[in-house]
Amino acid sequence: AILLAGAFDRSSDEIAVTRGFFGVNRVIEKGLGRDQVHIFKHGTTRHGVQYTDPARRRQPLAYYHRKGPLGQVFEAFGPGLGHIGGIGLGIGTAACYRQPGQSWTFFEIDPLVISMARDRSYFSYLEDCAPGARMVIGDGRLALARHQGPAFNLLIIDAFSSDAIPTHLLTREAMAVYLDHLAPKGLLAFHISNRHLNLAPVLADLAGDAGLKALIQHDAGDQRNYYFPSTWVAMTRDETDLSPLTDTGRWRGLQARRGRRVWTDDYGNLLAVTRAWRNLRGDHSVD
């Protein structure tokens, strides 16, 4: 009976697997009818979710839902964001915040991820919401450094939630690249959700080193609605440019730590931000 029950259980099923240089990508189908979703996983990490129901498939889910930090950013700044860039594509969920007249550019290192995000049999955020978005294949930092287009009003750095952390995106030199391609009143939005590392102290120190103002929000999410818990950091050159987020009461200031060494291309300390190690030491200075 147990074997038969498993054989006929179609509430969750793996419908696609691709293997490439950067790991294994999977699409999981879960639920039935109006509540059916497709889930994108890279390794053991869920990177996106989308309803398959045509009436619901433009609804941003996972770490990008409208009530969460990124939703608040677009609600506060959306109309004034002409040029938007994203390092890390996932399934292109953020593209459904696109408004008429905006240009979107995604920098994605894995061509298989782009193919999956554009395959309507799996996901349709890109094709439904931003079919004209520009795709640049390559390492996000290097590709951005070569970017010749207009400066970005919003740059979303969303490459830290996987099993392997690209630390070269969290250095003083990386910040210089971001700022070189950010409009004068532009906003940086870092998605730093991670099971094993607390990256908030690293971002705090980098912001202080670059003379930027930073806010952080931990969003509890709502798993029943496929709103995943997430942590986001927003940065601008001028504190007044963050006031639309500060006024929500859901963001708090993120301050650099005194005497801490900033990560550079020649220095990084993953052990210091490992959650198990920080808990052992009782270090909760930036959580």
Phi, psi and omega in degrees: 000319179296317179296319179294321179299319179293323182294327183259005178278104181256018182286341179209128185205141175276117186251351178203143175220129173232140179240129180218191183300328186264008175124197185254129176251136180229148170243124180251130174260129185222143177084179184224154173059226183297335183264006180290139179227158167250133182244130178260126178236135171244115188064237179256005186256132175277123184252352180179156179219142176216136172293144175272341179296123182307329181285345185238356192286348176270005181277117178295133182235192176061234184276001191240015186295160189294334179274350184272185184302314181292323175301322178293322178299314182288328177294322183281323189243351189316306184300334182263006183264101181276319184235123185234133178237152178222125173265110188103122184262318189060230176257011176080025184303317184300337182299338180282006167266000182299140176240158181306138178091350180275149171247137182238138176227127176248136175252116185225130185280335188252109179300331180294327178295317178298315180300318181291320180294335182263358180272106186296344176288345178247306183218152183222013179305311182297309184292329180282322194249326183215062183298338181266007180301138180279135178249126177243116182271128178148173176303130188303315182293314181292319180294321178295321180300329180271354186298132183251000183281185179294158179296150183272137172282332175219129176237117183260118178256107192228064183225026188246004186260007181275182181287333179245124185270122177283086187296339180291352174269001184234043181236167177303319181293323177295318179300322179297322177295315179302314184290329177298334184247016178254134178299158184308321179251026183283167185236135170260133178235114181256126173263112188240023177301133183196139182285327192251337184239140172259100185273357181302316179299324179296314179294322179300314181292321179294320179298314179298319180296325182270359181074026181261159173259140187225145173234154178226148174219131171260117181257126183286339180070191178205095187299333180297330180257013183062035170262107184277147173301143181206160176233129181231147175237131177247139181225144172218166178286326184242131182301327182296335179288347177265355186303325177300330177277320178301321183294342179288340182077005183254351179251148176231157182296148178239113187253142176295149180269137182293136173073005180273140181281129181284141177293138176228180176294342180256355183213135172202153183224086181293325181301322183294337181250007175290128187300318181298319180292318180295321178295322179297322180276349183072029182265107178233035185294326177225096180230000000 
